[in-house]
PDB file of C-alpha atoms in Angstrom:
ATOM      1  CA  UNK A 247     108.820  40.616 106.494  1.00  0.00           C
ATOM      2  CA  UNK A 248     110.225  42.504 109.471  1.00  0.00           C
ATOM      3  CA  UNK A 249     109.556  46.237 109.966  1.00  0.00           C
ATOM      4  CA  UNK A 250     112.429  48.503 108.962  1.00  0.00           C
ATOM      5  CA  UNK A 251     113.122  52.145 109.802  1.00  0.00           C
ATOM      6  CA  UNK A 252     111.691  53.056 106.378  1.00  0.00           C
ATOM      7  CA  UNK A 253     108.529  50.955 106.727  1.00  0.00           C
ATOM      8  CA  UNK A 254     105.104  52.038 107.929  1.00  0.00           C
ATOM      9  CA  UNK A 255     102.431  50.717 110.255  1.00  0.00           C
ATOM     10  CA  UNK A 256      98.942  50.467 108.781  1.00  0.00           C
ATOM     11  CA  UNK A 257      95.938  50.339 111.114  1.00  0.00           C
ATOM     12  CA  UNK A 258      92.413  49.405 110.072  1.00  0.00           C
ATOM     13  CA  UNK A 259      90.098  51.264 112.444  1.00  0.00           C
ATOM     14  CA  UNK A 260      86.897  49.241 112.409  1.00  0.00           C
ATOM     15  CA  UNK A 261      88.114  46.104 110.668  1.00  0.00           C
ATOM     16  CA  UNK A 262      84.897  44.619 109.330  1.00  0.00           C
ATOM     17  CA  UNK A 263      84.274  42.789 106.076  1.00  0.00           C
ATOM     18  CA  UNK A 264      85.903  45.439 103.897  1.00  0.00           C
ATOM     19  CA  UNK A 265      88.859  45.912 106.228  1.00  0.00           C
ATOM     20  CA  UNK A 266      89.492  42.175 106.189  1.00  0.00           C
ATOM     21  CA  UNK A 267      89.227  42.172 102.395  1.00  0.00           C
ATOM     22  CA  UNK A 268      91.766  45.004 102.010  1.00  0.00           C
ATOM     23  CA  UNK A 269      94.254  43.519 104.465  1.00  0.00           C
ATOM     24  CA  UNK A 270      93.834  40.068 102.928  1.00  0.00           C
ATOM     25  CA  UNK A 271      94.650  41.491  99.514  1.00  0.00           C
ATOM     26  CA  UNK A 272      97.732  43.286 100.814  1.00  0.00           C
ATOM     27  CA  UNK A 273      98.916  40.210 102.713  1.00  0.00           C
ATOM     28  CA  UNK A 274      98.388  38.107  99.605  1.00  0.00           C
ATOM     29  CA  UNK A 275     100.626  40.481  97.674  1.00  0.00           C
ATOM     30  CA  UNK A 276     103.277  40.242 100.389  1.00  0.00           C
ATOM     31  CA  UNK A 277     103.027  36.494 100.770  1.00  0.00           C
ATOM     32  CA  UNK A 278     106.211  34.699  99.794  1.00  0.00           C
ATOM     33  CA  UNK A 279     104.388  31.921  97.987  1.00  0.00           C
ATOM     34  CA  UNK A 280     102.249  34.337  95.986  1.00  0.00           C
ATOM     35  CA  UNK A 281     105.164  36.609  95.182  1.00  0.00           C
ATOM     36  CA  UNK A 282     107.110  33.629  93.888  1.00  0.00           C
ATOM     37  CA  UNK A 283     104.292  32.539  91.617  1.00  0.00           C
ATOM     38  CA  UNK A 284     103.584  36.059  90.395  1.00  0.00           C
ATOM     39  CA  UNK A 285     107.226  36.575  89.450  1.00  0.00           C
ATOM     40  CA  UNK A 286     106.746  33.979  86.713  1.00  0.00           C
ATOM     41  CA  UNK A 287     103.811  35.859  85.169  1.00  0.00           C
ATOM     42  CA  UNK A 288     103.725  39.030  83.058  1.00  0.00           C
ATOM     43  CA  UNK A 289     102.701  42.132  85.041  1.00  0.00           C
ATOM     44  CA  UNK A 290      99.073  43.211  84.837  1.00  0.00           C
ATOM     45  CA  UNK A 291      97.940  46.808  84.709  1.00  0.00           C
ATOM     46  CA  UNK A 292      95.079  45.911  87.048  1.00  0.00           C
ATOM     47  CA  UNK A 293      97.438  45.281  89.937  1.00  0.00           C
ATOM     48  CA  UNK A 294      96.828  41.515  89.761  1.00  0.00           C
ATOM     49  CA  UNK A 295      98.502  38.652  87.942  1.00  0.00           C
ATOM     50  CA  UNK A 296      95.729  38.237  85.390  1.00  0.00           C
ATOM     51  CA  UNK A 297      96.362  39.814  81.965  1.00  0.00           C
ATOM     52  CA  UNK A 298      93.527  42.007  80.720  1.00  0.00           C
ATOM     53  CA  UNK A 299      94.178  41.192  77.087  1.00  0.00           C
ATOM     54  CA  UNK A 300      94.255  44.760  75.820  1.00  0.00           C
ATOM     55  CA  UNK A 301      94.386  48.443  76.552  1.00  0.00           C
ATOM     56  CA  UNK A 302      92.870  49.767  79.748  1.00  0.00           C
ATOM     57  CA  UNK A 303      90.030  52.243  79.735  1.00  0.00           C
ATOM     58  CA  UNK A 304      90.464  54.793  82.575  1.00  0.00           C
ATOM     59  CA  UNK A 305      93.860  56.063  83.717  1.00  0.00           C
ATOM     60  CA  UNK A 306      94.706  54.565  87.062  1.00  0.00           C
ATOM     61  CA  UNK A 307      95.604  56.705  90.065  1.00  0.00           C
ATOM     62  CA  UNK A 308      98.727  54.629  90.492  1.00  0.00           C
ATOM     63  CA  UNK A 309     101.863  55.820  88.724  1.00  0.00           C
ATOM     64  CA  UNK A 310     104.605  53.198  88.669  1.00  0.00           C
ATOM     65  CA  UNK A 311     107.225  55.936  88.377  1.00  0.00           C
ATOM     66  CA  UNK A 312     106.097  57.287  91.759  1.00  0.00           C
ATOM     67  CA  UNK A 313     106.292  54.191  93.913  1.00  0.00           C
ATOM     68  CA  UNK A 314     106.267  55.299  97.563  1.00  0.00           C
ATOM     69  CA  UNK A 315     109.611  55.230  99.321  1.00  0.00           C
ATOM     70  CA  UNK A 316     108.041  53.740 102.460  1.00  0.00           C
ATOM     71  CA  UNK A 317     105.608  50.822 102.458  1.00  0.00           C
ATOM     72  CA  UNK A 318     103.557  49.188 105.231  1.00  0.00           C
ATOM     73  CA  UNK A 319     105.129  46.175 106.893  1.00  0.00           C
ATOM     74  CA  UNK A 320     103.225  46.128 110.193  1.00  0.00           C
ATOM     75  CA  UNK A 321      99.437  45.812 110.385  1.00  0.00           C
ATOM     76  CA  UNK A 322      96.936  46.406 113.176  1.00  0.00           C
ATOM     77  CA  UNK A 323      93.225  45.524 113.013  1.00  0.00           C
ATOM     78  CA  UNK A 324      90.965  47.281 115.541  1.00  0.00           C
ATOM     79  CA  UNK A 325      87.637  45.671 116.417  1.00  0.00           C
ATOM     80  CA  UNK A 326      85.014  46.221 119.089  1.00  0.00           C
ATOM     81  CA  UNK A 327      84.064  42.730 120.272  1.00  0.00           C
ATOM     82  CA  UNK A 328      86.031  39.555 121.162  1.00  0.00           C
ATOM     83  CA  UNK A 329      84.013  37.493 118.680  1.00  0.00           C
ATOM     84  CA  UNK A 330      84.990  39.944 115.939  1.00  0.00           C
ATOM     85  CA  UNK A 331      88.622  39.576 116.967  1.00  0.00           C
ATOM     86  CA  UNK A 332      88.397  35.798 116.619  1.00  0.00           C
ATOM     87  CA  UNK A 333      86.844  36.112 113.171  1.00  0.00           C
ATOM     88  CA  UNK A 334      89.538  38.538 112.018  1.00  0.00           C
ATOM     89  CA  UNK A 335      92.360  36.332 113.319  1.00  0.00           C
ATOM     90  CA  UNK A 336      90.948  33.337 111.445  1.00  0.00           C
ATOM     91  CA  UNK A 337      90.738  35.400 108.264  1.00  0.00           C
ATOM     92  CA  UNK A 338      94.454  36.162 108.341  1.00  0.00           C
ATOM     93  CA  UNK A 339      95.702  32.636 108.906  1.00  0.00           C
ATOM     94  CA  UNK A 340      97.681  30.991 106.146  1.00  0.00           C
ATOM     95  CA  UNK A 341      99.465  33.937 104.500  1.00  0.00           C
ATOM     96  CA  UNK A 342     102.887  32.323 104.291  1.00  0.00           C
ATOM     97  CA  UNK A 343     105.729  34.832 104.327  1.00  0.00           C
ATOM     98  CA  UNK A 344     103.467  37.810 105.065  1.00  0.00           C
ATOM     99  CA  UNK A 345     103.661  39.784 108.326  1.00  0.00           C
ATOM    100  CA  UNK A 346     101.228  38.911 111.077  1.00  0.00           C
ATOM    101  CA  UNK A 347      98.279  41.157 111.842  1.00  0.00           C
ATOM    102  CA  UNK A 348      97.912  42.366 115.424  1.00  0.00           C
ATOM    103  CA  UNK A 349      94.266  42.428 116.471  1.00  0.00           C
ATOM    104  CA  UNK A 350      93.229  44.992 119.099  1.00  0.00           C
ATOM    105  CA  UNK A 351      89.875  44.589 120.856  1.00  0.00           C
ATOM    106  CA  UNK A 352      88.378  47.791 122.272  1.00  0.00           C
ATOM    107  CA  UNK A 353      91.719  49.599 121.917  1.00  0.00           C
ATOM    108  CA  UNK A 354      91.105  51.986 119.044  1.00  0.00           C
ATOM    109  CA  UNK A 355      93.216  54.824 120.394  1.00  0.00           C
ATOM    110  CA  UNK A 356      96.176  52.522 121.009  1.00  0.00           C
ATOM    111  CA  UNK A 357      95.877  51.100 117.501  1.00  0.00           C
ATOM    112  CA  UNK A 358      95.810  54.568 115.934  1.00  0.00           C
ATOM    113  CA  UNK A 359      98.611  55.855 118.145  1.00  0.00           C
ATOM    114  CA  UNK A 360     100.930  53.145 116.829  1.00  0.00           C
ATOM    115  CA  UNK A 361     100.047  53.794 113.172  1.00  0.00           C
ATOM    116  CA  UNK A 362     101.446  55.932 110.400  1.00  0.00           C
ATOM    117  CA  UNK A 363      98.444  55.342 108.129  1.00  0.00           C
ATOM    118  CA  UNK A 364      94.887  54.716 109.345  1.00  0.00           C
ATOM    119  CA  UNK A 365      92.129  53.246 107.199  1.00  0.00           C
ATOM    120  CA  UNK A 366      88.750  54.156 108.670  1.00  0.00           C
ATOM    121  CA  UNK A 367      86.371  51.279 108.009  1.00  0.00           C
ATOM    122  CA  UNK A 368      83.563  51.651 110.547  1.00  0.00           C
ATOM    123  CA  UNK A 369      79.892  52.129 109.699  1.00  0.00           C
ATOM    124  CA  UNK A 370      79.303  55.607 108.211  1.00  0.00           C
ATOM    125  CA  UNK A 371      76.928  56.523 111.029  1.00  0.00           C
ATOM    126  CA  UNK A 372      79.584  55.806 113.664  1.00  0.00           C
ATOM    127  CA  UNK A 373      82.556  57.820 112.401  1.00  0.00           C
ATOM    128  CA  UNK A 374      82.018  60.865 114.659  1.00  0.00           C
ATOM    129  CA  UNK A 375      81.641  58.726 117.788  1.00  0.00           C
ATOM    130  CA  UNK A 376      84.798  56.773 117.022  1.00  0.00           C
ATOM    131  CA  UNK A 377      86.925  59.764 116.024  1.00  0.00           C
ATOM    132  CA  UNK A 378      85.807  61.729 119.096  1.00  0.00           C
ATOM    133  CA  UNK A 379      86.824  59.010 121.533  1.00  0.00           C
ATOM    134  CA  UNK A 380      88.981  60.375 124.333  1.00  0.00           C
ATOM    135  CA  UNK A 381      92.611  60.447 123.229  1.00  0.00           C
ATOM    136  CA  UNK A 382      91.814  59.840 119.549  1.00  0.00           C
ATOM    137  CA  UNK A 383      92.458  63.412 118.470  1.00  0.00           C
ATOM    138  CA  UNK A 384      95.980  63.309 119.872  1.00  0.00           C
ATOM    139  CA  UNK A 385      96.568  59.855 118.386  1.00  0.00           C
ATOM    140  CA  UNK A 386      95.656  61.142 114.917  1.00  0.00           C
ATOM    141  CA  UNK A 387      98.058  64.089 115.002  1.00  0.00           C
ATOM    142  CA  UNK A 388     100.180  64.117 111.844  1.00  0.00           C
ATOM    143  CA  UNK A 389      98.674  60.874 110.508  1.00  0.00           C
ATOM    144  CA  UNK A 390      97.259  60.011 107.089  1.00  0.00           C
ATOM    145  CA  UNK A 391      93.594  59.009 107.418  1.00  0.00           C
ATOM    146  CA  UNK A 392      92.070  57.059 104.528  1.00  0.00           C
ATOM    147  CA  UNK A 393      88.291  56.826 104.791  1.00  0.00           C
ATOM    148  CA  UNK A 394      86.404  54.058 103.010  1.00  0.00           C
ATOM    149  CA  UNK A 395      83.077  55.233 104.428  1.00  0.00           C
ATOM    150  CA  UNK A 396      80.193  55.598 102.021  1.00  0.00           C
ATOM    151  CA  UNK A 397      78.614  59.045 101.985  1.00  0.00           C
ATOM    152  CA  UNK A 398      80.972  60.762 104.448  1.00  0.00           C
ATOM    153  CA  UNK A 399      82.705  63.735 102.847  1.00  0.00           C
ATOM    154  CA  UNK A 400      86.274  64.817 103.478  1.00  0.00           C
ATOM    155  CA  UNK A 401      84.981  68.114 104.919  1.00  0.00           C
ATOM    156  CA  UNK A 402      82.893  66.226 107.500  1.00  0.00           C
ATOM    157  CA  UNK A 403      85.895  64.185 108.575  1.00  0.00           C
ATOM    158  CA  UNK A 404      88.086  67.259 108.884  1.00  0.00           C
ATOM    159  CA  UNK A 405      85.702  68.653 111.485  1.00  0.00           C
ATOM    160  CA  UNK A 406      86.516  65.844 113.925  1.00  0.00           C
ATOM    161  CA  UNK A 407      90.241  65.303 113.261  1.00  0.00           C
ATOM    162  CA  UNK A 408      93.253  67.515 113.987  1.00  0.00           C
ATOM    163  CA  UNK A 409      94.370  70.075 111.424  1.00  0.00           C
ATOM    164  CA  UNK A 410      97.599  68.109 110.929  1.00  0.00           C
ATOM    165  CA  UNK A 411      95.712  64.967 109.850  1.00  0.00           C
ATOM    166  CA  UNK A 412      95.566  64.506 106.088  1.00  0.00           C
ATOM    167  CA  UNK A 413      92.326  62.934 104.838  1.00  0.00           C
ATOM    168  CA  UNK A 414      91.777  60.869 101.682  1.00  0.00           C
ATOM    169  CA  UNK A 415      88.599  59.096 100.572  1.00  0.00           C
ATOM    170  CA  UNK A 416      88.582  55.748  98.820  1.00  0.00           C
ATOM    171  CA  UNK A 417      85.773  53.446  97.726  1.00  0.00           C
ATOM    172  CA  UNK A 418      86.951  49.867  97.181  1.00  0.00           C
ATOM    173  CA  UNK A 419      84.711  46.827  96.968  1.00  0.00           C
ATOM    174  CA  UNK A 420      84.562  43.359  98.438  1.00  0.00           C
ATOM    175  CA  UNK A 421      86.558  41.852  95.541  1.00  0.00           C
ATOM    176  CA  UNK A 422      89.614  43.231  97.353  1.00  0.00           C
ATOM    177  CA  UNK A 423      89.671  39.784  98.962  1.00  0.00           C
ATOM    178  CA  UNK A 424      90.750  38.232  95.641  1.00  0.00           C
ATOM    179  CA  UNK A 425      92.697  41.313  94.463  1.00  0.00           C
ATOM    180  CA  UNK A 426      90.067  42.259  91.865  1.00  0.00           C
ATOM    181  CA  UNK A 427      88.595  45.379  93.474  1.00  0.00           C
ATOM    182  CA  UNK A 428      87.604  48.530  91.641  1.00  0.00           C
ATOM    183  CA  UNK A 429      88.684  51.389  93.913  1.00  0.00           C
ATOM    184  CA  UNK A 430      87.985  55.073  93.347  1.00  0.00           C
ATOM    185  CA  UNK A 431      90.213  57.531  95.229  1.00  0.00           C
ATOM    186  CA  UNK A 432      89.613  61.210  95.958  1.00  0.00           C
ATOM    187  CA  UNK A 433      92.184  63.502  97.535  1.00  0.00           C
ATOM    188  CA  UNK A 434      92.464  67.236  98.101  1.00  0.00           C
ATOM    189  CA  UNK A 435      95.438  69.432  97.268  1.00  0.00           C
ATOM    190  CA  UNK A 436      97.108  69.150 100.677  1.00  0.00           C
ATOM    191  CA  UNK A 437      97.990  65.495 100.060  1.00  0.00           C
ATOM    192  CA  UNK A 438     101.634  65.171  99.046  1.00  0.00           C
ATOM    193  CA  UNK A 439     102.740  63.165  95.985  1.00  0.00           C
ATOM    194  CA  UNK A 440     104.372  60.655  98.332  1.00  0.00           C
ATOM    195  CA  UNK A 441     101.135  60.102 100.239  1.00  0.00           C
ATOM    196  CA  UNK A 442      99.133  59.881  97.010  1.00  0.00           C
ATOM    197  CA  UNK A 443     101.565  57.244  95.804  1.00  0.00           C
ATOM    198  CA  UNK A 444     101.165  55.370  99.098  1.00  0.00           C
ATOM    199  CA  UNK A 445      97.355  55.347  98.900  1.00  0.00           C
ATOM    200  CA  UNK A 446      97.636  54.253  95.290  1.00  0.00           C
ATOM    201  CA  UNK A 447      99.994  51.438  96.263  1.00  0.00           C
ATOM    202  CA  UNK A 448      97.657  50.181  98.975  1.00  0.00           C
ATOM    203  CA  UNK A 449      94.666  49.868  96.678  1.00  0.00           C
ATOM    204  CA  UNK A 450      96.723  48.690  93.709  1.00  0.00           C
ATOM    205  CA  UNK A 451      97.530  45.608  95.782  1.00  0.00           C
ATOM    206  CA  UNK A 452      93.857  44.682  95.761  1.00  0.00           C
ATOM    207  CA  UNK A 453      92.845  45.451  92.181  1.00  0.00           C
ATOM    208  CA  UNK A 454      92.374  48.376  89.828  1.00  0.00           C
ATOM    209  CA  UNK A 455      92.119  51.993  91.002  1.00  0.00           C
ATOM    210  CA  UNK A 456      91.534  55.442  89.569  1.00  0.00           C
ATOM    211  CA  UNK A 457      91.160  58.990  90.874  1.00  0.00           C
ATOM    212  CA  UNK A 458      88.049  61.130  90.515  1.00  0.00           C
ATOM    213  CA  UNK A 459      86.775  64.307  92.133  1.00  0.00           C
ATOM    214  CA  UNK A 460      84.903  63.878  95.385  1.00  0.00           C
ATOM    215  CA  UNK A 461      81.639  65.012  93.786  1.00  0.00           C
ATOM    216  CA  UNK A 462      81.518  61.638  92.018  1.00  0.00           C
ATOM    217  CA  UNK A 463      82.061  59.496  95.119  1.00  0.00           C
ATOM    218  CA  UNK A 464      78.403  58.716  95.839  1.00  0.00           C
ATOM    219  CA  UNK A 465      77.888  57.411  92.312  1.00  0.00           C
ATOM    220  CA  UNK A 466      81.125  55.441  92.622  1.00  0.00           C
ATOM    221  CA  UNK A 467      79.842  53.971  95.873  1.00  0.00           C
ATOM    222  CA  UNK A 468      76.743  52.752  94.054  1.00  0.00           C
ATOM    223  CA  UNK A 469      78.579  51.470  90.995  1.00  0.00           C
ATOM    224  CA  UNK A 470      81.665  49.961  92.642  1.00  0.00           C
ATOM    225  CA  UNK A 471      80.794  49.465  96.302  1.00  0.00           C
ATOM    226  CA  UNK A 472      77.266  48.116  95.800  1.00  0.00           C
ATOM    227  CA  UNK A 473      77.910  46.807  92.289  1.00  0.00           C
ATOM    228  CA  UNK A 474      79.106  43.318  93.310  1.00  0.00           C
ATOM    229  CA  UNK A 475      75.714  42.672  94.929  1.00  0.00           C
ATOM    230  CA  UNK A 476      73.893  43.793  91.771  1.00  0.00           C
ATOM    231  CA  UNK A 477      76.075  41.625  89.542  1.00  0.00           C
ATOM    232  CA  UNK A 478      75.697  38.683  91.921  1.00  0.00           C
ATOM    233  CA  UNK A 479      71.926  38.948  91.588  1.00  0.00           C
ATOM    234  CA  UNK A 480      72.239  38.918  87.797  1.00  0.00           C
ATOM    235  CA  UNK A 481      74.539  35.875  87.886  1.00  0.00           C
ATOM    236  CA  UNK A 482      72.093  34.139  90.195  1.00  0.00           C
ATOM    237  CA  UNK A 483      69.206  34.907  87.843  1.00  0.00           C
ATOM    238  CA  UNK A 484      71.165  33.662  84.814  1.00  0.00           C
ATOM    239  CA  UNK A 485      71.973  30.444  86.664  1.00  0.00           C
ATOM    240  CA  UNK A 486      68.316  30.076  87.645  1.00  0.00           C
ATOM    241  CA  UNK A 487      67.403  30.259  83.978  1.00  0.00           C
ATOM    242  CA  UNK A 488      69.888  27.527  83.166  1.00  0.00           C
ATOM    243  CA  UNK A 489      68.528  25.323  85.942  1.00  0.00           C
ATOM    244  CA  UNK A 490      64.991  25.944  84.688  1.00  0.00           C
ATOM    245  CA  UNK A 491      66.113  24.550  81.331  1.00  0.00           C
ATOM    246  CA  UNK A 492      67.645  21.429  82.902  1.00  0.00           C
ATOM    247  CA  UNK A 493      71.250  22.351  83.729  1.00  0.00           C
ATOM    248  CA  UNK A 494      72.769  21.209  87.053  1.00  0.00           C
ATOM    249  CA  UNK A 495      72.899  24.102  89.560  1.00  0.00           C
ATOM    250  CA  UNK A 496      76.685  24.126  90.126  1.00  0.00           C
ATOM    251  CA  UNK A 497      77.494  24.011  86.423  1.00  0.00           C
ATOM    252  CA  UNK A 498      74.905  26.677  85.578  1.00  0.00           C
ATOM    253  CA  UNK A 499      76.314  29.015  88.229  1.00  0.00           C
ATOM    254  CA  UNK A 500      79.876  28.492  87.014  1.00  0.00           C
ATOM    255  CA  UNK A 501      78.900  29.130  83.397  1.00  0.00           C
ATOM    256  CA  UNK A 502      76.984  32.288  84.309  1.00  0.00           C
ATOM    257  CA  UNK A 503      79.875  33.662  86.386  1.00  0.00           C
ATOM    258  CA  UNK A 504      82.536  32.872  83.793  1.00  0.00           C
ATOM    259  CA  UNK A 505      80.413  34.380  81.027  1.00  0.00           C
ATOM    260  CA  UNK A 506      80.029  37.609  83.010  1.00  0.00           C
ATOM    261  CA  UNK A 507      83.757  37.697  83.762  1.00  0.00           C
ATOM    262  CA  UNK A 508      84.598  37.160  80.099  1.00  0.00           C
ATOM    263  CA  UNK A 509      82.301  39.944  78.953  1.00  0.00           C
ATOM    264  CA  UNK A 510      83.722  42.268  81.592  1.00  0.00           C
ATOM    265  CA  UNK A 511      87.281  41.570  80.514  1.00  0.00           C
ATOM    266  CA  UNK A 512      86.365  42.288  76.910  1.00  0.00           C
ATOM    267  CA  UNK A 513      85.073  45.714  77.971  1.00  0.00           C
ATOM    268  CA  UNK A 514      88.246  46.351  79.981  1.00  0.00           C
ATOM    269  CA  UNK A 515      90.252  45.388  76.903  1.00  0.00           C
ATOM    270  CA  UNK A 516      88.594  48.220  74.985  1.00  0.00           C
ATOM    271  CA  UNK A 517      85.509  46.622  73.397  1.00  0.00           C
ATOM    272  CA  UNK A 518      82.405  48.807  73.736  1.00  0.00           C
ATOM    273  CA  UNK A 519      79.482  46.968  75.398  1.00  0.00           C
ATOM    274  CA  UNK A 520      77.151  47.860  72.514  1.00  0.00           C
ATOM    275  CA  UNK A 521      79.578  46.358  69.996  1.00  0.00           C
ATOM    276  CA  UNK A 522      79.845  43.142  72.025  1.00  0.00           C
ATOM    277  CA  UNK A 523      76.056  42.925  72.084  1.00  0.00           C
ATOM    278  CA  UNK A 524      75.784  43.496  68.329  1.00  0.00           C
ATOM    279  CA  UNK A 525      78.476  40.925  67.545  1.00  0.00           C
ATOM    280  CA  UNK A 526      76.543  38.236  69.401  1.00  0.00           C
ATOM    281  CA  UNK A 527      73.107  39.247  68.080  1.00  0.00           C
ATOM    282  CA  UNK A 528      72.665  37.496  64.750  1.00  0.00           C
ATOM    283  CA  UNK A 529      69.402  38.168  62.846  1.00  0.00           C
ATOM    284  CA  UNK A 530      66.526  36.046  64.123  1.00  0.00           C
ATOM    285  CA  UNK A 531      68.948  34.309  66.479  1.00  0.00           C
ATOM    286  CA  UNK A 532      68.538  33.163  70.076  1.00  0.00           C
ATOM    287  CA  UNK A 533      70.406  36.191  71.458  1.00  0.00           C
ATOM    288  CA  UNK A 534      68.112  38.615  69.652  1.00  0.00           C
ATOM    289  CA  UNK A 535      65.043  36.893  71.039  1.00  0.00           C
ATOM    290  CA  UNK A 536      66.534  36.868  74.544  1.00  0.00           C
ATOM    291  CA  UNK A 537      67.405  40.566  74.357  1.00  0.00           C
ATOM    292  CA  UNK A 538      63.802  41.328  73.402  1.00  0.00           C
ATOM    293  CA  UNK A 539      62.648  39.773  76.672  1.00  0.00           C
ATOM    294  CA  UNK A 540      65.153  41.901  78.604  1.00  0.00           C
ATOM    295  CA  UNK A 541      63.931  45.049  76.864  1.00  0.00           C
ATOM    296  CA  UNK A 542      60.301  44.065  77.546  1.00  0.00           C
ATOM    297  CA  UNK A 543      61.248  43.787  81.210  1.00  0.00           C
ATOM    298  CA  UNK A 544      62.836  47.256  81.173  1.00  0.00           C
ATOM    299  CA  UNK A 545      66.081  45.743  82.466  1.00  0.00           C
ATOM    300  CA  UNK A 546      68.222  48.573  81.091  1.00  0.00           C
ATOM    301  CA  UNK A 547      66.257  51.343  82.819  1.00  0.00           C
ATOM    302  CA  UNK A 548      65.768  49.249  85.964  1.00  0.00           C
ATOM    303  CA  UNK A 549      69.501  48.741  86.381  1.00  0.00           C
ATOM    304  CA  UNK A 550      70.261  52.400  85.642  1.00  0.00           C
ATOM    305  CA  UNK A 551      67.693  53.478  88.226  1.00  0.00           C
ATOM    306  CA  UNK A 552      69.201  50.968  90.663  1.00  0.00           C
ATOM    307  CA  UNK A 553      72.463  52.911  90.482  1.00  0.00           C
ATOM    308  CA  UNK A 554      70.553  56.174  90.945  1.00  0.00           C
ATOM    309  CA  UNK A 555      68.765  54.877  94.046  1.00  0.00           C
ATOM    310  CA  UNK A 556      71.984  53.521  95.567  1.00  0.00           C
ATOM    311  CA  UNK A 557      73.736  56.834  94.815  1.00  0.00           C
ATOM    312  CA  UNK A 558      71.025  58.799  96.598  1.00  0.00           C
ATOM    313  CA  UNK A 559      71.200  56.429  99.550  1.00  0.00           C
ATOM    314  CA  UNK A 560      74.990  56.796  99.727  1.00  0.00           C
ATOM    315  CA  UNK A 561      74.621  60.571  99.850  1.00  0.00           C
ATOM    316  CA  UNK A 562      72.554  60.305 103.011  1.00  0.00           C
ATOM    317  CA  UNK A 563      74.611  57.722 104.900  1.00  0.00           C
ATOM    318  CA  UNK A 564      77.015  60.188 106.478  1.00  0.00           C
ATOM    319  CA  UNK A 565      74.164  62.413 107.652  1.00  0.00           C
ATOM    320  CA  UNK A 566      72.279  59.788 109.653  1.00  0.00           C
TER     321      UNK A 566
END
């Protein structure tokens, strides 16, 4: 896929785990082999090839009638250390038919200067240092900056970028790597419909996305950004229970993961979680007895307070 006059250059500034996940998802969508296979499948409202089996719950930020007129076809990944550069290059091997990713080591300003769209993916505590690097302000003139930093508000970013730089916040998660992310996007009124469509397109390549006001972003960071770790712990615990009762580890882990995925897809298809629980809970049955143990362990309140704690932590990240 060669750049054209109507195409854009996308730079990941601070291409760590999440940057690699986002670019991998986009490259997967642009890969010739994947595109060929997807063309044989019905479209999915989640932005992936997997049908959801029913109506979606929230309205997505993406509007198919407002597909951007210009799409990225050149990609730059900016990293700090040579070992990081090697890791990033290895991550992008094997995307047949997709454009190559140029990896810049210690050349942030050059990477931003050559971009039309910049995704800021550094650690939240480092954003001011990176954006105040000599020459960076000039490099950002007139660019679209998409921040995926937890806890850093749009207003804080505006302080260190030129007035002509448009700023959008997005909170994807690590499932971008397999195009199953849940991304929440927040944009102010100065973002044009074309740029909103472009941001939507980017994150629709790696999963499902929706738009919410910025006041909700810390909670979204906890629920979506940290959520995969919380769910992974639950899957691990479920598998441990299976192993305790004699199941082989690999099979128990697979069953736990598939069961969680199935329940999640039922919710996305419109089934309320409480209804799913009631449908499985027959009187005096094994599910009812198991749920009693969960309630005894205060699992419901513990998980809810987990989200509260992660939300509060996200709110302080940009201030440290």
